[in-house]
Structure formats: structure tokens, C-alpha cells
mmCIF file of C-alpha atoms in Angstrom:
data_model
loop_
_atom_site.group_PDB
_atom_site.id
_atom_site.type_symbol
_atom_site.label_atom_id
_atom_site.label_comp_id
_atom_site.label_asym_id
_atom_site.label_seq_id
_atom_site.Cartn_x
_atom_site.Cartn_y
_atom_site.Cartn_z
ATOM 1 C CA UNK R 8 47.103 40.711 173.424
ATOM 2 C CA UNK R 9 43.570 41.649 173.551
ATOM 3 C CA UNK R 10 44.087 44.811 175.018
ATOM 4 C CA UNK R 11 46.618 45.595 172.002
ATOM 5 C CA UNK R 12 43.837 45.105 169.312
ATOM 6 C CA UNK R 13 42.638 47.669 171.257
ATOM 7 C CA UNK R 14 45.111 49.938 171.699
ATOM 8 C CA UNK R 15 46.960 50.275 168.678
ATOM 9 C CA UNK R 16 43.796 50.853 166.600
ATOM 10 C CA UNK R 17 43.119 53.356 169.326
ATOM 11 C CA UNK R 18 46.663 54.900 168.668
ATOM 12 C CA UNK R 19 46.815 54.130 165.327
ATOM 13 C CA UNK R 20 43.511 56.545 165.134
ATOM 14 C CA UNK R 21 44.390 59.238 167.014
ATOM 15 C CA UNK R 22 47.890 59.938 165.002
ATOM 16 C CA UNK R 23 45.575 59.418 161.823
ATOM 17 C CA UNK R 24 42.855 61.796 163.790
ATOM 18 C CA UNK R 25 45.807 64.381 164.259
ATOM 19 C CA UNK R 26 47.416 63.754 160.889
ATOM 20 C CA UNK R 27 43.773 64.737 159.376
ATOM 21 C CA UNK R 28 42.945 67.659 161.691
ATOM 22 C CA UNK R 29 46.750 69.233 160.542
ATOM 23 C CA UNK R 30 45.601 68.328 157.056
ATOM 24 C CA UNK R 31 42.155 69.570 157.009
ATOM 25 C CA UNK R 32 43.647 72.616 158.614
ATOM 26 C CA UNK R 33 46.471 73.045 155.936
ATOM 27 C CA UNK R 34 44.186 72.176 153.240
ATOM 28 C CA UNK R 35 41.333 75.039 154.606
ATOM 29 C CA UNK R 36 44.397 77.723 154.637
ATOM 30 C CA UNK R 37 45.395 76.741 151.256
ATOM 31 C CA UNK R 38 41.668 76.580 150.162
ATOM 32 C CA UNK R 39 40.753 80.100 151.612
ATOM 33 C CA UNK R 40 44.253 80.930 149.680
ATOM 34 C CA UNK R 41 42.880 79.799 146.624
ATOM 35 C CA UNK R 42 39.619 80.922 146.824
ATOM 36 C CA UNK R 43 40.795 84.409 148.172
ATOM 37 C CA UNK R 44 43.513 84.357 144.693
ATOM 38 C CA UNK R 45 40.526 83.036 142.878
ATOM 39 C CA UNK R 46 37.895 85.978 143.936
ATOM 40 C CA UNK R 47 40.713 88.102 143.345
ATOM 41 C CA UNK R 48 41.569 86.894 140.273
ATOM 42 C CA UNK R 49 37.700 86.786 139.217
ATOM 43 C CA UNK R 50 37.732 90.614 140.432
ATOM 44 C CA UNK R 51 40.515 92.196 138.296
ATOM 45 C CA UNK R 52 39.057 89.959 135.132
ATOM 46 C CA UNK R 53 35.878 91.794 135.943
ATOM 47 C CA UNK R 54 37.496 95.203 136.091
ATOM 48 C CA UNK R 55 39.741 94.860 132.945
ATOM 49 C CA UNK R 56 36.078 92.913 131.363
ATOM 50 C CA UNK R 57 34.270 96.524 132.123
ATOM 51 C CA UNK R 58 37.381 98.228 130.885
ATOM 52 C CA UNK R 59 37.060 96.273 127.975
ATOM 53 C CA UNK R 60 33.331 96.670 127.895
ATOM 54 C CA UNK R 61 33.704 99.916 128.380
ATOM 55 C CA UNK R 62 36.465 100.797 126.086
ATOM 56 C CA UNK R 63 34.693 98.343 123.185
ATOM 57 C CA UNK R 64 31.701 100.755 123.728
ATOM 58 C CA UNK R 65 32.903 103.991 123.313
ATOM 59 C CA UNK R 66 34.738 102.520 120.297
ATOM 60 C CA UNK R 67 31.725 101.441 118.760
ATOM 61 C CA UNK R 68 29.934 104.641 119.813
ATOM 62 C CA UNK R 69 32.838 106.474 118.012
ATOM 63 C CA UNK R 70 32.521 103.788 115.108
ATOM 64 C CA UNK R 71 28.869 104.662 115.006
ATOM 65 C CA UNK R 72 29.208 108.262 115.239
ATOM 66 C CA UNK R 73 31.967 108.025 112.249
ATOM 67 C CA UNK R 74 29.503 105.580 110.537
ATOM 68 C CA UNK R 75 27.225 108.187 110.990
ATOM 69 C CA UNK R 76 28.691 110.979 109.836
ATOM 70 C CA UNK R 77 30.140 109.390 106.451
ATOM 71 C CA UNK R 78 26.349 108.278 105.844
ATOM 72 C CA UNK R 79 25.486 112.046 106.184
ATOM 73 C CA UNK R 80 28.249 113.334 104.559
ATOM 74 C CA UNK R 81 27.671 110.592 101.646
ATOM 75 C CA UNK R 82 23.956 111.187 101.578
ATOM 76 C CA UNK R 83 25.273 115.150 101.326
ATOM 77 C CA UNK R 84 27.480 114.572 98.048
ATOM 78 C CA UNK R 85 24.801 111.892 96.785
ATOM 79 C CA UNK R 86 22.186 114.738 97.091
ATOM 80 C CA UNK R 87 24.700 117.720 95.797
ATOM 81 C CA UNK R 88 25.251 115.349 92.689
ATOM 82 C CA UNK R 89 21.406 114.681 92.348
ATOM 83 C CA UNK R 90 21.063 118.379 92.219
ATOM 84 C CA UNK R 91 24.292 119.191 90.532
ATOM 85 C CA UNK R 92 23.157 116.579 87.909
ATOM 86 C CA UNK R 93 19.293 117.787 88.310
ATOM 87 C CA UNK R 94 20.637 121.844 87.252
ATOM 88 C CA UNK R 95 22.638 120.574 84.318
ATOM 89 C CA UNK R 96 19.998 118.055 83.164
ATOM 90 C CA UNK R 97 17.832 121.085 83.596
ATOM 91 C CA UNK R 98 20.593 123.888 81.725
ATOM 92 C CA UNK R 99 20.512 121.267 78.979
ATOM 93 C CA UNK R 100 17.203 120.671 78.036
ATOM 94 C CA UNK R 101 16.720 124.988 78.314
ATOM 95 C CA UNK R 102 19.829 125.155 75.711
ATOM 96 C CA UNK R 103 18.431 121.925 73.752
ATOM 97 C CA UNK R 104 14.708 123.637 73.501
ATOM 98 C CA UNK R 105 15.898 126.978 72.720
ATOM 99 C CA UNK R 106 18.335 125.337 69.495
ATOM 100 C CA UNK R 107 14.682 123.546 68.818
ATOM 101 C CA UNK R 108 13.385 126.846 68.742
ATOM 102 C CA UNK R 109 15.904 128.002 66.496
ATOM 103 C CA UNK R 110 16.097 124.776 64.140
ATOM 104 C CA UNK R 111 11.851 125.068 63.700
ATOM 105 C CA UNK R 112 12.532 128.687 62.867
ATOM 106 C CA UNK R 113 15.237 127.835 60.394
ATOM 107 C CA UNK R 114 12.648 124.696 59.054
ATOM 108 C CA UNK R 115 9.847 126.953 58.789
ATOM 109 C CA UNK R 116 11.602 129.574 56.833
ATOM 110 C CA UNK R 117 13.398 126.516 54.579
ATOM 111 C CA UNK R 118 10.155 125.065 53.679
ATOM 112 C CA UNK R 119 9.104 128.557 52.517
ATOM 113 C CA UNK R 120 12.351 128.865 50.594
ATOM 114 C CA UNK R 121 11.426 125.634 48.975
ATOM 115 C CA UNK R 122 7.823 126.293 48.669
ATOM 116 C CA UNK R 123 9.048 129.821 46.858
ATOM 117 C CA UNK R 124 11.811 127.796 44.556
ATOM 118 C CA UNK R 125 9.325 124.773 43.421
ATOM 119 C CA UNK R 126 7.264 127.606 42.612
ATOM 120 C CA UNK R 127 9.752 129.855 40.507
ATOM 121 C CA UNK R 128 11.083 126.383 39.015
ATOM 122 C CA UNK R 129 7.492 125.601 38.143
ATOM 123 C CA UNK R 130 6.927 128.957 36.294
ATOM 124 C CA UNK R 131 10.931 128.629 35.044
ATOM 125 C CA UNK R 132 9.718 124.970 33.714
ATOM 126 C CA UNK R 133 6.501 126.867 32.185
ATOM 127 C CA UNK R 134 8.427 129.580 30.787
ATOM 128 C CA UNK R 135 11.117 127.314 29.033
ATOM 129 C CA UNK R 136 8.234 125.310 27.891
ATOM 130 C CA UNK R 137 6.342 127.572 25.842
ATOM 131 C CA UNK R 138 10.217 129.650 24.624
ATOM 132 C CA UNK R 139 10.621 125.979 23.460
ATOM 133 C CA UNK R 140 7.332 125.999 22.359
ATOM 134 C CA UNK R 141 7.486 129.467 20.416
ATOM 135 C CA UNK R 142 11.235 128.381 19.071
ATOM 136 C CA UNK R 143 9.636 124.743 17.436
ATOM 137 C CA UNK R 144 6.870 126.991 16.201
ATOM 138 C CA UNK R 145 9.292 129.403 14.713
ATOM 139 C CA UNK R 146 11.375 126.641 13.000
ATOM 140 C CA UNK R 147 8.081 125.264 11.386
ATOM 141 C CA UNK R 148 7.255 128.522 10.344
ATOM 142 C CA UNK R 149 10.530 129.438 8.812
ATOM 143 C CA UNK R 150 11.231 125.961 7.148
ATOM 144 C CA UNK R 151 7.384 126.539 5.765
ATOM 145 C CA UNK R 152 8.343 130.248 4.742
ATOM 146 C CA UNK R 153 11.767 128.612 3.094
ATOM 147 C CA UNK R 154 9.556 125.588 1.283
ATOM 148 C CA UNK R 155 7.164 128.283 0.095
ATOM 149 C CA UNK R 156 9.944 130.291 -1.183
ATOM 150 C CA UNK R 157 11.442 127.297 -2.933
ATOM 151 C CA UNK R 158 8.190 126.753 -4.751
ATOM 152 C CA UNK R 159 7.807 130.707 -5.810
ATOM 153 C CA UNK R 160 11.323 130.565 -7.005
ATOM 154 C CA UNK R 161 11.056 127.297 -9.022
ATOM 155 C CA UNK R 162 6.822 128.835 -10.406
ATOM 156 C CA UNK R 163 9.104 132.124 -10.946
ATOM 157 C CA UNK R 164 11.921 130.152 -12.888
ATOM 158 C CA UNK R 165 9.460 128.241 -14.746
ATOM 159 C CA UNK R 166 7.731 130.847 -16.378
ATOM 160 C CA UNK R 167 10.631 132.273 -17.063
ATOM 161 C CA UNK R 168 12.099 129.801 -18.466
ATOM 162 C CA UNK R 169 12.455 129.883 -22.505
ATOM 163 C CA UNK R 170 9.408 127.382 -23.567
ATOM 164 C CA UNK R 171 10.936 124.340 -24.644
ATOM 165 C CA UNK R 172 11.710 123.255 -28.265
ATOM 166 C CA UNK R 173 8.418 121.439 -30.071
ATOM 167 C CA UNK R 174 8.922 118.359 -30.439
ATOM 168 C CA UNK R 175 9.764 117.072 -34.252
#
């Protein structure tokens, strides 16, 4: 019996040693499988990842570029507008100073008007002053004429009046 403790251990371990060299050999072919599928797998990610590098960079070179380009063209209208805006501003004030030119004119020439009518209305004023002056003076010299006529008629009447009766 001794020699089976032995034995069947020793048995025992080499169908376990054979059982584990099939398996170790199984388990490298399906681990060089999998690593082999995984490098593989690793190496088309990488391609489509530079694809998609690649592709995400020439989009945002071409988003760039478009980015670009509106910026200039914007920057183009926002200057054309400035200067648009700048010529009118500029038309504007040349049209609004020339009508000042014409309005100071048209002052200038107003004030003289009035200057030349407070004048004539001041001499008018004068004038209607002194014909109202000469017409009051008039009056009291014709109701004095018609007052001293009054009295010559009534000294005229008087004397020739019959001399009244003597008293009895």
C-alpha cells in the first residue's frame, strides 16, 4: 500500500502535468489569438482615429478658413457701412452748412428789413404824431376863431341893437 501513496500521486500528477501542458498550450494559442485580434483591433481604431483626426482637422481648417473669411467679409461690409455712413454723414453736414449759409443770409437781410421798418414806423409814428398834433392845433384854432366870431357877432348885435326903453 505504501508504494500506492506513491504511485497514484505520481499518476495522479502526471495526467494533471499533461492536462496543464494541453491547457497552457490551448490557452497560449487562444492568448496569441486574442492578443493578435486585440493589436489588430487596436490598429484599425488607430487608422479610423487618424482618419478621424485627420478628417476633424481639415474640417476645422475649412471651419476656420470659412470663419475666416465671414470675419473679413463682415469686417468688409462693417467698414463699407462706416464709410458709406462716414460720406453721407459728411454729404449732410455740406448740405446742412450750405442751408446755414443760406438761412444767415436770409437773417441778415431780415434784420435789415426790420431795422429799415422800425425805422419807417418810427418816422410813420412821428409823422402821425405831429398830423395829430397840427389837426388838435387846428381844432383849437378854429373853435377859438368860431368863439371869437360868436363874441363879434353878439358886440355887432349889441350895438345894433335899438337902445332899450328908459326905465319909468
Amino acid at each position: 500500500m505504501n508504494r500506492l501513496y506513491i504511485i497514484v500521486p505520481v499518476i495522479l500528477l502526471a495526467i494533471f502535468g499533461g492536462l496543464f501542458w494541453q491547457y497552457t498550450q490551448d490557452a497560449a494559442a487562444a492568448e496569441l489569438a486574442r492578443q493578435t485580434e486585440q493589436q489588430r483591433i487596436e490598429t484599425a481604431a488607430a487608422a479610423e482615429r487618424a482618419v478621424a483626426e485627420k478628417k476633424a482637422r481639415e474640417d476645422a481648417e475649412r471651419r476656420a478658413a470659412e470663419r475666416a473669411a465671414g470675419e473679413a467679409r463682415r469686417e468688409a461690409e462693417r467698414i463699407a457701412r462706416w464709410e458709406a455712413d462716414s460720406r453721407r454723414i459728411a454729404e449732410e453736414t455740406a448740405a446742412l452748412e450750405a442751408e446755414v449759409a443760406t438761412l444767415k443770409t436770409t437773417v441778415a437781410q431780415r434784420e435789415q428789413q426790420l431795422a429799415r421798418l422800425k425805422k419807417d414806423r418810427e418816422a410813420t409814428r412821428i409823422a402821425v404824431f405831429e398830423a395829430a398834433k397840427k389837426l388838435e392845433e387846428a381844432q383849437v384854432a378854429r373853435r377859438t376863431l368860431d368863439l371869437e366870431n360868436q363874441r363879434l357877432v353878439t358886440l355887432i348885435a349889441d350895438r345894433t341893437a335899438p337902445p332899450p326903453p328908459p326905465s319909468p
